[in-house]
CSV table of C-alpha atoms in Angstrom, one decimal:
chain,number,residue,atom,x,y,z
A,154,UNK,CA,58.2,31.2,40.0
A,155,UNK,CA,57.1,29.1,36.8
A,156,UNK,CA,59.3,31.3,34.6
A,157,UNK,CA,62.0,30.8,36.6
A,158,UNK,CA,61.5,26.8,37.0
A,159,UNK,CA,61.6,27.0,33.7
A,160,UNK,CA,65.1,28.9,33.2
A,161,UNK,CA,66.5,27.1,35.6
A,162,UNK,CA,65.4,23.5,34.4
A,163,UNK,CA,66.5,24.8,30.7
A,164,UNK,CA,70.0,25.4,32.0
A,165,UNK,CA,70.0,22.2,33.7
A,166,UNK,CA,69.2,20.3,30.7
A,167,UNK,CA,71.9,22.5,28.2
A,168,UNK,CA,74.4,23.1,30.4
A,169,UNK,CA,74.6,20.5,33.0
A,170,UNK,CA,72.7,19.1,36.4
A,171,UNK,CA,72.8,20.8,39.5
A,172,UNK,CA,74.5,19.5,42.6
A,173,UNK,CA,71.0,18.9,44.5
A,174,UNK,CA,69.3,17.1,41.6
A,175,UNK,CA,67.7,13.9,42.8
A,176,UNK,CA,68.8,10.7,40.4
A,177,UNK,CA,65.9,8.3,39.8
A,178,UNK,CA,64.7,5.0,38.1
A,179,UNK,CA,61.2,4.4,37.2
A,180,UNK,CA,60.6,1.9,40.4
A,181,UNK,CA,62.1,4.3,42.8
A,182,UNK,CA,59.7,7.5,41.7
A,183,UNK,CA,56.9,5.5,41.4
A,184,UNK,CA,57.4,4.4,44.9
A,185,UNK,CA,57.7,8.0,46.1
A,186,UNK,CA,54.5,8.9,44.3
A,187,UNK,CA,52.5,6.1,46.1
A,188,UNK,CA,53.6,7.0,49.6
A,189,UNK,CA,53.1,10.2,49.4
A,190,UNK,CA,50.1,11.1,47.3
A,191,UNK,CA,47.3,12.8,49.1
A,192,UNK,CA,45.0,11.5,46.9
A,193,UNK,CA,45.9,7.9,47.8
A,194,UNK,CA,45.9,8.1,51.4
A,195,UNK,CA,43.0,10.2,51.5
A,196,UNK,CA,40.9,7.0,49.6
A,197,UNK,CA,42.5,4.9,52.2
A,198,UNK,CA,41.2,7.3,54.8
A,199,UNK,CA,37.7,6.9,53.8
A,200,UNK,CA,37.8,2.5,53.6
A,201,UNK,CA,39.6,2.7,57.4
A,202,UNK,CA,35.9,5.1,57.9
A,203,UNK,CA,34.2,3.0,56.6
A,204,UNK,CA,35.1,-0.3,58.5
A,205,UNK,CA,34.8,2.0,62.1
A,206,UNK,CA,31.3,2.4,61.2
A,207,UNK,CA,30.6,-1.5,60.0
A,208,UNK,CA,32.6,-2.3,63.7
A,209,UNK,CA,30.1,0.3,65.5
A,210,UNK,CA,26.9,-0.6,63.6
A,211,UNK,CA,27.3,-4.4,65.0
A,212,UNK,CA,27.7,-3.8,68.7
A,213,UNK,CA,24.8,-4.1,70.4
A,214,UNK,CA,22.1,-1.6,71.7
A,215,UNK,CA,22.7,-0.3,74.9
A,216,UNK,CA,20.2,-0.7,78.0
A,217,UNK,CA,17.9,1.4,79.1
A,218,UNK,CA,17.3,2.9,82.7
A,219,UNK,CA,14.3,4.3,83.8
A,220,UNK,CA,14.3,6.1,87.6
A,221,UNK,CA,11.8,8.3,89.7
A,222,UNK,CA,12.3,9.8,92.6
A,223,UNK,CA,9.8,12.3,94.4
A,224,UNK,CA,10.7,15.2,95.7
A,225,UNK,CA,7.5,17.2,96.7
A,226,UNK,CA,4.1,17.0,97.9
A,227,UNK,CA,1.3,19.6,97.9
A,228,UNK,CA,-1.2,17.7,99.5
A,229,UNK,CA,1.1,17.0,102.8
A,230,UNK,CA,2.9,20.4,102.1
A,231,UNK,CA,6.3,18.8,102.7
A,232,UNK,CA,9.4,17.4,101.1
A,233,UNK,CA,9.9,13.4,100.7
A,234,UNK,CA,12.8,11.6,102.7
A,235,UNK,CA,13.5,8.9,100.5
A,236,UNK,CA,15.0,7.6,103.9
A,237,UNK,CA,11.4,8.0,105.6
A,238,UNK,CA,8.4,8.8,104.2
A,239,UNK,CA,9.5,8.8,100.6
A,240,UNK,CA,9.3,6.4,97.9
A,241,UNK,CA,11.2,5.8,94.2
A,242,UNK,CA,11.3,3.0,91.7
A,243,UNK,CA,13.1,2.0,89.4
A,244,UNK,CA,13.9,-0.4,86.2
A,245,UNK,CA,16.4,-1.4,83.4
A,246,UNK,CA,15.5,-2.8,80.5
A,247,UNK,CA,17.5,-4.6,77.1
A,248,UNK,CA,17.0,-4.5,73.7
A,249,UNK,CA,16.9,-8.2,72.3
A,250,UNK,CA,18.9,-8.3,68.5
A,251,UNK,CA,16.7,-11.2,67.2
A,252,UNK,CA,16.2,-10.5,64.5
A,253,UNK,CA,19.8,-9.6,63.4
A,254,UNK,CA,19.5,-6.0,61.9
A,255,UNK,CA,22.6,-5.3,63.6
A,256,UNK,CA,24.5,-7.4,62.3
A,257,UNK,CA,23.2,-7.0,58.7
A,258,UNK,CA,24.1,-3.6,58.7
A,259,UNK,CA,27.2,-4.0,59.7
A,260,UNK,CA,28.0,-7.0,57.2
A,261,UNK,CA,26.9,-4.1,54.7
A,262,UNK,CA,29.4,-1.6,55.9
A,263,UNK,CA,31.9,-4.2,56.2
A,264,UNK,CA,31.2,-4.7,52.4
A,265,UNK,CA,31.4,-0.9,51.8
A,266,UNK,CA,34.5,-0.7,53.8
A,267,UNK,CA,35.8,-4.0,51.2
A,268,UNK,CA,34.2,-1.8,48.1
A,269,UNK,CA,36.5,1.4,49.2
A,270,UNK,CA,39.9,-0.7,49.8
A,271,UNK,CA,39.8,-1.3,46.2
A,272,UNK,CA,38.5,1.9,44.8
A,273,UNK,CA,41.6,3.2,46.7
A,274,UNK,CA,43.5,0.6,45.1
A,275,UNK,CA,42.5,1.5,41.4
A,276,UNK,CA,42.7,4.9,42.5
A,277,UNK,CA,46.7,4.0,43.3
A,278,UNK,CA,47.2,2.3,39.9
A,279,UNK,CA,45.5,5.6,38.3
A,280,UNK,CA,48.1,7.6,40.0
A,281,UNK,CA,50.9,5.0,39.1
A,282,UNK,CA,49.8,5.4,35.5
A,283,UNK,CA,50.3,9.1,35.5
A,284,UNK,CA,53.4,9.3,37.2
A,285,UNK,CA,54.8,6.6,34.7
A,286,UNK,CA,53.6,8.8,31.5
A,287,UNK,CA,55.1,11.5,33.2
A,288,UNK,CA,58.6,10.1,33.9
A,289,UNK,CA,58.6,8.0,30.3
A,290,UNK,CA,57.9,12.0,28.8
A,291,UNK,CA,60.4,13.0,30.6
A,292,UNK,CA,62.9,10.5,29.4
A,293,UNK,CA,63.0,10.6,26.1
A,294,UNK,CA,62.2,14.5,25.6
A,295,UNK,CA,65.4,14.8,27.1
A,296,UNK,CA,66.9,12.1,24.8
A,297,UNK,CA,65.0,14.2,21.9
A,298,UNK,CA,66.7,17.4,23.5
A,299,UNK,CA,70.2,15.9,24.0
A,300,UNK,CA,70.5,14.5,20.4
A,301,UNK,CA,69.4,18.0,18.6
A,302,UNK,CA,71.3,20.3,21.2
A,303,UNK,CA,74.3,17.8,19.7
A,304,UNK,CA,73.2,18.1,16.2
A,305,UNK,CA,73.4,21.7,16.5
A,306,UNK,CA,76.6,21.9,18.3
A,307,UNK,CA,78.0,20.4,15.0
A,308,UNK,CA,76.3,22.8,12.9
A,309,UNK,CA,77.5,26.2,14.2
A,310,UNK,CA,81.4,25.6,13.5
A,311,UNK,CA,80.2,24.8,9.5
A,312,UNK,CA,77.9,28.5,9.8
A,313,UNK,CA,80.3,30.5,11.3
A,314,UNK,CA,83.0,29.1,8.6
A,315,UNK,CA,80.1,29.8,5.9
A,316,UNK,CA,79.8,33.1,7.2
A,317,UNK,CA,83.9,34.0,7.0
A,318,UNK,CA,83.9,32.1,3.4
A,319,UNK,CA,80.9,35.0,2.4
A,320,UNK,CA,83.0,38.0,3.7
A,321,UNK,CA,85.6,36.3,1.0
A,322,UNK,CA,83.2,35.9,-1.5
A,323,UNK,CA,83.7,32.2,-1.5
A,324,UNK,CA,79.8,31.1,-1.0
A,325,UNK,CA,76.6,32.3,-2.2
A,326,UNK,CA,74.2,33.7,0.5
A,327,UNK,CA,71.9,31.3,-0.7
A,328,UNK,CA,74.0,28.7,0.2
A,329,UNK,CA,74.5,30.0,4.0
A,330,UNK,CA,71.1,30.7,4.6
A,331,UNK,CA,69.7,27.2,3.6
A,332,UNK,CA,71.7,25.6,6.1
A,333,UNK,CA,71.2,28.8,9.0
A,334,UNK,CA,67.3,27.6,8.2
A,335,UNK,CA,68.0,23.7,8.7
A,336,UNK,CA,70.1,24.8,12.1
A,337,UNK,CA,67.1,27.2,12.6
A,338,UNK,CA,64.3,24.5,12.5
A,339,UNK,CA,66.3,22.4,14.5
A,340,UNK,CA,66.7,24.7,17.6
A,341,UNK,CA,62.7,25.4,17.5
A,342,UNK,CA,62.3,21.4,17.7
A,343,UNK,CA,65.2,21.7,20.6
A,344,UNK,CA,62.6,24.2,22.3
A,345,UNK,CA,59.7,22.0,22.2
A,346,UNK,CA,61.5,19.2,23.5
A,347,UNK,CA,62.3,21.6,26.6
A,348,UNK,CA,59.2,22.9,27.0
A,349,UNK,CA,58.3,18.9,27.1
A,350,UNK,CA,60.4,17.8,29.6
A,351,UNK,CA,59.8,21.1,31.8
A,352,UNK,CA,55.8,20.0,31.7
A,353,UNK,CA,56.5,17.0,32.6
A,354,UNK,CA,59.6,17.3,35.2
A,355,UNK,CA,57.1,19.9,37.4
A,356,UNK,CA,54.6,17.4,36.7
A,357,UNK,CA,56.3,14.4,38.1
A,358,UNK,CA,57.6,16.2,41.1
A,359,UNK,CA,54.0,17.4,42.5
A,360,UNK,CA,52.9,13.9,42.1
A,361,UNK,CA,56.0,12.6,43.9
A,362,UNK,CA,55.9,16.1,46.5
A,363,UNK,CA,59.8,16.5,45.6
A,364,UNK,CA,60.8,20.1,45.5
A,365,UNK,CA,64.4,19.6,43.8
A,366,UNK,CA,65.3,18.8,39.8
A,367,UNK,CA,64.5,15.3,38.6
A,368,UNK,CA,66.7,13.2,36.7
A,369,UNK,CA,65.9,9.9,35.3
A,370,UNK,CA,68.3,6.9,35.5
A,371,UNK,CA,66.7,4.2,33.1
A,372,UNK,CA,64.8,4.4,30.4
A,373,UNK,CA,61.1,2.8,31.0
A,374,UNK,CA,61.6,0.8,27.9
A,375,UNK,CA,63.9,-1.2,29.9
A,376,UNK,CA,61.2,-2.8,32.4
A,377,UNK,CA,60.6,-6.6,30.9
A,378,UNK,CA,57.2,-7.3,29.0
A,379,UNK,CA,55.2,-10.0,31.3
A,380,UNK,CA,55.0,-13.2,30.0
A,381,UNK,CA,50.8,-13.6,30.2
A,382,UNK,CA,50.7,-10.2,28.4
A,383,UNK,CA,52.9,-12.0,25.2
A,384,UNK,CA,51.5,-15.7,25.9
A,385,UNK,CA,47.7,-15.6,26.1
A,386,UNK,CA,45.3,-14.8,24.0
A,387,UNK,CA,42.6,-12.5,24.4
A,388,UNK,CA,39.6,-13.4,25.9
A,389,UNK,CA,42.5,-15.0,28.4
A,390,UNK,CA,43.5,-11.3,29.4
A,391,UNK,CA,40.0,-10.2,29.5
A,392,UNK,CA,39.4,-13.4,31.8
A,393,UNK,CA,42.3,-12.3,34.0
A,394,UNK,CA,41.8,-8.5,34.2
A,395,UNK,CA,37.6,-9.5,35.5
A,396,UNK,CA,40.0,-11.2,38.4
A,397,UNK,CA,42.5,-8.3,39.0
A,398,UNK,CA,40.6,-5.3,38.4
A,399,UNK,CA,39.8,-3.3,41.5
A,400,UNK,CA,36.7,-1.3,39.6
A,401,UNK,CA,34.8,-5.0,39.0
A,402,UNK,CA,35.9,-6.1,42.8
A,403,UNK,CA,34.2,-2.7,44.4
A,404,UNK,CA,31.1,-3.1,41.7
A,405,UNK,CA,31.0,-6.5,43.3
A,406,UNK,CA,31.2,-5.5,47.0
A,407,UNK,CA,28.7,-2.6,46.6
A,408,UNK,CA,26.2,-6.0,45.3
A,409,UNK,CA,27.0,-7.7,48.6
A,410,UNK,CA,26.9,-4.4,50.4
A,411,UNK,CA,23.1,-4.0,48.8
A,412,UNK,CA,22.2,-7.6,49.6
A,413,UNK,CA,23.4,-7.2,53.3
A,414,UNK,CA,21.3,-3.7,53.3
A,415,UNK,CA,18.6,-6.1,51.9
A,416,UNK,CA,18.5,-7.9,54.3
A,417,UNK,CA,18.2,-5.8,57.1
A,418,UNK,CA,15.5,-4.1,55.7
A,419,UNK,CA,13.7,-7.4,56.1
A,420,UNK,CA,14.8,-8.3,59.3
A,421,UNK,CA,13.5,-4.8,60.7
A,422,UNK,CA,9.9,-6.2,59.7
A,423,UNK,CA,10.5,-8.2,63.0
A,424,UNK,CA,9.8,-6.8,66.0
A,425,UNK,CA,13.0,-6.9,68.3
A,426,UNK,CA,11.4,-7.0,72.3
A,427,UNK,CA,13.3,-5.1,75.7
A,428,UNK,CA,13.4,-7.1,78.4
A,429,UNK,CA,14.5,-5.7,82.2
A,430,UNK,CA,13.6,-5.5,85.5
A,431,UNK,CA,11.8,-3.0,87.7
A,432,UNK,CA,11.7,-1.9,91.5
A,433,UNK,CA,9.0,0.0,93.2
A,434,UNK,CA,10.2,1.3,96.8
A,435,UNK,CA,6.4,1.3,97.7
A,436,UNK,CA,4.8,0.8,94.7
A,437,UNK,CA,0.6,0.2,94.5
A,438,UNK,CA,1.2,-3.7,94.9
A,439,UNK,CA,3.1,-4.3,97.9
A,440,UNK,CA,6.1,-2.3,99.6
A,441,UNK,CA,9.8,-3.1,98.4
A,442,UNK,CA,8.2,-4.5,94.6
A,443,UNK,CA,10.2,-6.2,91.9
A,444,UNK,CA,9.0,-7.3,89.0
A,445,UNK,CA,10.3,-8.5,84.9
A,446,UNK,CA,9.2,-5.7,82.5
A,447,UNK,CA,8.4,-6.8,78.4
A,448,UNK,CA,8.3,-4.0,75.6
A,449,UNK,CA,7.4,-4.3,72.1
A,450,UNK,CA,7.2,-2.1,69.4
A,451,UNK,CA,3.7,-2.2,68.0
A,452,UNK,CA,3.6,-2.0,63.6
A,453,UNK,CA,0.5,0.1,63.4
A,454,UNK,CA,2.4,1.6,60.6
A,455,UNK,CA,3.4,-0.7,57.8
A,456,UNK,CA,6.9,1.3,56.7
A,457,UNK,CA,8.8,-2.2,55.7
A,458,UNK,CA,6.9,-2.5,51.8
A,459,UNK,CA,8.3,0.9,50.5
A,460,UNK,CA,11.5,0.2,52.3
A,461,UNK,CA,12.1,-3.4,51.3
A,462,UNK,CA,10.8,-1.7,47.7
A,463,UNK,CA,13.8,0.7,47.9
A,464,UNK,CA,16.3,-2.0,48.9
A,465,UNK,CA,15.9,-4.1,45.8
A,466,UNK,CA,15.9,-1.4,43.5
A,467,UNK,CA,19.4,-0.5,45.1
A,468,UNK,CA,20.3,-4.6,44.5
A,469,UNK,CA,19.3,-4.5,41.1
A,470,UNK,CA,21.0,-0.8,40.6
A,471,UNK,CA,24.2,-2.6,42.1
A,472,UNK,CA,24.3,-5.7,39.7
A,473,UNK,CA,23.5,-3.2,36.9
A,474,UNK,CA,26.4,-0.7,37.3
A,475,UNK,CA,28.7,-4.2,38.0
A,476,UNK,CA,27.5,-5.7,34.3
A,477,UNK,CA,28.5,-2.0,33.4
A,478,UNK,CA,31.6,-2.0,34.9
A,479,UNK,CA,32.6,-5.9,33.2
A,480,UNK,CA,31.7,-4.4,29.6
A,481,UNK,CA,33.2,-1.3,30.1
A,482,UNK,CA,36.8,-3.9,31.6
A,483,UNK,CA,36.3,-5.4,28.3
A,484,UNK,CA,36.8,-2.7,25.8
A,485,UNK,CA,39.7,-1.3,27.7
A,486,UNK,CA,41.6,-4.8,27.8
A,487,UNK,CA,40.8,-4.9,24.1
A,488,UNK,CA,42.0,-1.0,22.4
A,489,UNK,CA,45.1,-1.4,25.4
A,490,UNK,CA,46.4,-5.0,24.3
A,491,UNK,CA,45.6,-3.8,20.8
A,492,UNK,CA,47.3,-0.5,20.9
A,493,UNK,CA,50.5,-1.9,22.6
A,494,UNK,CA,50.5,-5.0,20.0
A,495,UNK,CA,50.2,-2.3,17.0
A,496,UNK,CA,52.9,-0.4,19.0
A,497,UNK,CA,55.4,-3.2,19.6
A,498,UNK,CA,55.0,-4.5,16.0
A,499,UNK,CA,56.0,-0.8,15.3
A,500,UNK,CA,59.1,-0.5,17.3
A,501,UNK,CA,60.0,-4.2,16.2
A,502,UNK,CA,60.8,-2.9,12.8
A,503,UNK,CA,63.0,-0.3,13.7
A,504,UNK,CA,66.6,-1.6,14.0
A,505,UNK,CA,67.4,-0.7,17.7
A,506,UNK,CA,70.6,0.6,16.5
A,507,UNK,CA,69.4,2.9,14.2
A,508,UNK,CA,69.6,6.3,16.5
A,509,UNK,CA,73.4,5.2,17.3
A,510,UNK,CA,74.5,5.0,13.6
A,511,UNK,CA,72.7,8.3,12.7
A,512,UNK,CA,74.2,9.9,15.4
A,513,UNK,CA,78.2,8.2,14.0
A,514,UNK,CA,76.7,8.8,10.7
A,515,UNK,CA,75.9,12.6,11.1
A,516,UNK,CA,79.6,13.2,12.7
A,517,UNK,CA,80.8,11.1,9.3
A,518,UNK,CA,78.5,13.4,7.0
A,519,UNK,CA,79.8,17.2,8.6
A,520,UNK,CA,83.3,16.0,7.9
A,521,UNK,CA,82.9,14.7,4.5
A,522,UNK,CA,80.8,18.3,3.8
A,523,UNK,CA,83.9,20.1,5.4
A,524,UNK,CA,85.6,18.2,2.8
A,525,UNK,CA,83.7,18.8,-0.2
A,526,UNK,CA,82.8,15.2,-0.9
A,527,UNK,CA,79.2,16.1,0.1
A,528,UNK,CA,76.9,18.7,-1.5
A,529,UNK,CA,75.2,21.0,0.4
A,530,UNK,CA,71.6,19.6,-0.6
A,531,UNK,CA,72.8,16.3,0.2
A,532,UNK,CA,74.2,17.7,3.5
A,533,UNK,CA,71.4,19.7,4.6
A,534,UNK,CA,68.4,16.9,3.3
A,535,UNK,CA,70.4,14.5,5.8
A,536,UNK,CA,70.1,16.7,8.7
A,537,UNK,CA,66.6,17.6,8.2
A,538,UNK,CA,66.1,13.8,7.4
A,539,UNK,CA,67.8,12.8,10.7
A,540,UNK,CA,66.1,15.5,13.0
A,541,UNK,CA,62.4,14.2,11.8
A,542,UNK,CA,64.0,10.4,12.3
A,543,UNK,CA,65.5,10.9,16.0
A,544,UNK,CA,62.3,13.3,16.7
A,545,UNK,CA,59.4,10.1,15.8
A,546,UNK,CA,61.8,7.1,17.1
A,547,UNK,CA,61.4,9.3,20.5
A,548,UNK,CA,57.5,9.3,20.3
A,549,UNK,CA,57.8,5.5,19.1
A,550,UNK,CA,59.5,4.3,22.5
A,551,UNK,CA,57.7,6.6,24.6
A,552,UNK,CA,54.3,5.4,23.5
A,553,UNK,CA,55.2,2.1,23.3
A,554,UNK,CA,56.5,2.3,27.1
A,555,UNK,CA,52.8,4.2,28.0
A,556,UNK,CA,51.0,1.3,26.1
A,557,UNK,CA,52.8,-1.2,27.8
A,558,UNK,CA,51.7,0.4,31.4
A,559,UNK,CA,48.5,1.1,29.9
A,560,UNK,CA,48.1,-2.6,29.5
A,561,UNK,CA,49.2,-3.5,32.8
A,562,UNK,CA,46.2,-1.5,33.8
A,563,UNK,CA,43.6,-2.0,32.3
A,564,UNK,CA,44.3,-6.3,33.0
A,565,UNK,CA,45.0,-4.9,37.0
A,566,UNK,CA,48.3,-5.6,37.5
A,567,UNK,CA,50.2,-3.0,39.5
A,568,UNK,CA,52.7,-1.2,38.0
A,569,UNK,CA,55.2,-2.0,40.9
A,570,UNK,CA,54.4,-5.7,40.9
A,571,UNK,CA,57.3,-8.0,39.0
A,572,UNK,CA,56.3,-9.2,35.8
């Protein structure tokens, strides 16, 4: 099946696009991928677990009931009538949440439940990210693959003519094989460029569970550059992405959620009473007895100083893994800023017109060769000059696009959002 993706992809790309191909811009595929990646929805699964269980640890214990009812004596040899000569008793007793563990514990699940919305939310942006590469890939390897697959279009008429002027004795096989080479090296880079967009194409549609051909409609180049990401500095970004980030908001939730666990490791150290009522059909004070029962849990067993031991580690392992998680949100605003700044400098020096005069000026050069006002060095040096050109101004925009989403990232703005 992967063979035949593949032959059927390359003769979509060469030869045209098939009648169930699904057109898409950037916004519209990255939409797809968030609605319907498993990955995302099963994170969102386990936050929606997580708050049931904070909603069940806060309700309150249930009573208890406690009944007895004889059945059988030896002594008399005969079966109690509850009715008659039969007695029972009976009592109900509640569980009094003084002390609030209840409630702690589910304030620390609630926090858990908080922690896992935005894991699932970085998780989505991680996703985003991918899908983004994989469409910007796609983009301009076909770009790559359209502008060579043109190059060489032009080529063959001049090699087939070289070949006739041979037969005549007209041109040196020298002569025909250096340009056969030039066409030669230019069809291998044609193949890499469809083995690129291939990848990325079956890529892009398992993240976005489409089972048809992909075809891009905009190039992600095109999506504006946010104003905060051109007009503050630094330490500004680094500022804002401690805000946005999801990874430093669920570091900071899983402190809370330690805290609250704190704390009800503490408030288990008091003794929570159960206090009910009891009947006694004929009981050893007086026929038809009621009375008001009190339990309490005795602490012969100190297990609270080990306990309340193991919930401050787990506080001091939470604040530790957040101060990781802030350094760590540093660097990453730092080398991403800094790598799409290097980038965009780059691409800012390339004349943005330069790939549509090559392309006029190749179509100018093959005639004048035709003609004979251009040597066949001169001729051949252009080509090979112009596939390396159109081949790195490619790679330029597409890392410059992946930069710019890398960016958005690591400050913790979605990739959807408007700049």
């Amino acid at each position: 099946m992967a063979v035949l993706h593949t032959i059927l992809l390359a003769g979509s790309l060469i030869f045209g696009t098939p009648p169930d191909t699904l057109r898409v811009a950037r916004s519209e595929i990255l939409l797809r991928v968030r609605d319907r990646s498993p990955i995302i929805a099963a994170q969102r699964e386990e936050a929606n677990a997580l708050r049931y269980d904070a909603e069940n640890a806060g309700l309150a214990a249930n009573p208890d009931i406690n009944a007895e009812f004889p059945l059988y004596t030896r002594s008399l040899g005969t079966w109690f009538d509850l009715t008659r000569n039969g007695q029972f008793s009976a009592a109900i007793s509640q569980q009094l949440p003084i002390a609030g563990v209840r409630s702690a514990e589910a304030g620390s699940l609630r926090s858990q439940a908080e922690a896992a919305d935005e894991i699932a939310r970085q998780q989505t942006q991680f996703v985003l990210r991918d899908a983004a590469a994989e469409y910007t890939t796609l983009v301009y390897a076909r770009r790559t693959l359209d502008a060579l697959s043109h190059q060489l279009e032009l080529l063959r008429p001049i090699i087939d003519g070289m070949r006739t002027q041979l037969e005549r004795g007209n041109v040196a096989m020298k002569d025909l094989l250096r340009i056969q080479a030039a066409a030669y090296a230019i069809d291998q880079d044609r193949a890499e460029a469809l083995r690129t967009a291939s990848a990325a194409e079956t890529r892009l549609r398992s993240l976005a569970g489409v089972d048809g051909p992909l075809l891009p409609t905009d190039a992600p180049t095109s999506v504006n550059v946010p104003a905060w990401l051109v007009g503050l500095s630094m330490d500004s970004l680094i500022q804002r992405a401690m805000i946005n980030r999801a990874d430093v908001m669920a570091a900071a939730f899983d402190v809370r959620a330690a805290e609250q666990a704190r704390l009800a490791t503490y408030r288990r150290a008091v003794p929570e009473p159960s206090v009910g009522v009891s009947y006694d059909k004929a009981g050893s004070y007086a026929p038809d007895f009621f009375g008001v029962t009190l339990s309490l849990p005795l602490p012969v067993i100190n297990r609270q100083q080990w306990a309340s031991e193991a919930a401050e580690a787990r506080v001091r392992a939470a604040k530790a893994r957040l101060e990781r998680v802030r350094r760590a949100v540093e660097t990453d605003v730092r080398n991403a800023v800094d790598r799409w700044r290097s980038l965009s400098q780059q691409r800012a020096s390339v004349d943005p017109q330069f790939l549509k005069r090559t392309i006029d000026l190749t179509d100018n050069i093959i005639e004048n060769y035709r003609k004979g006002n251009v040597s066949l060095l001169e001729f051949v040096d252009f080509i090979e000059t112009y596939n390396e050109s159109i081949i790195r101004q490619n790679v330029i925009d597409a890392q410059y696009s992946n930069a710019l989403d890398d960016a958005r990232i690591a400050i913790g703005e979605d990739l959807l959002a408007t700049p």
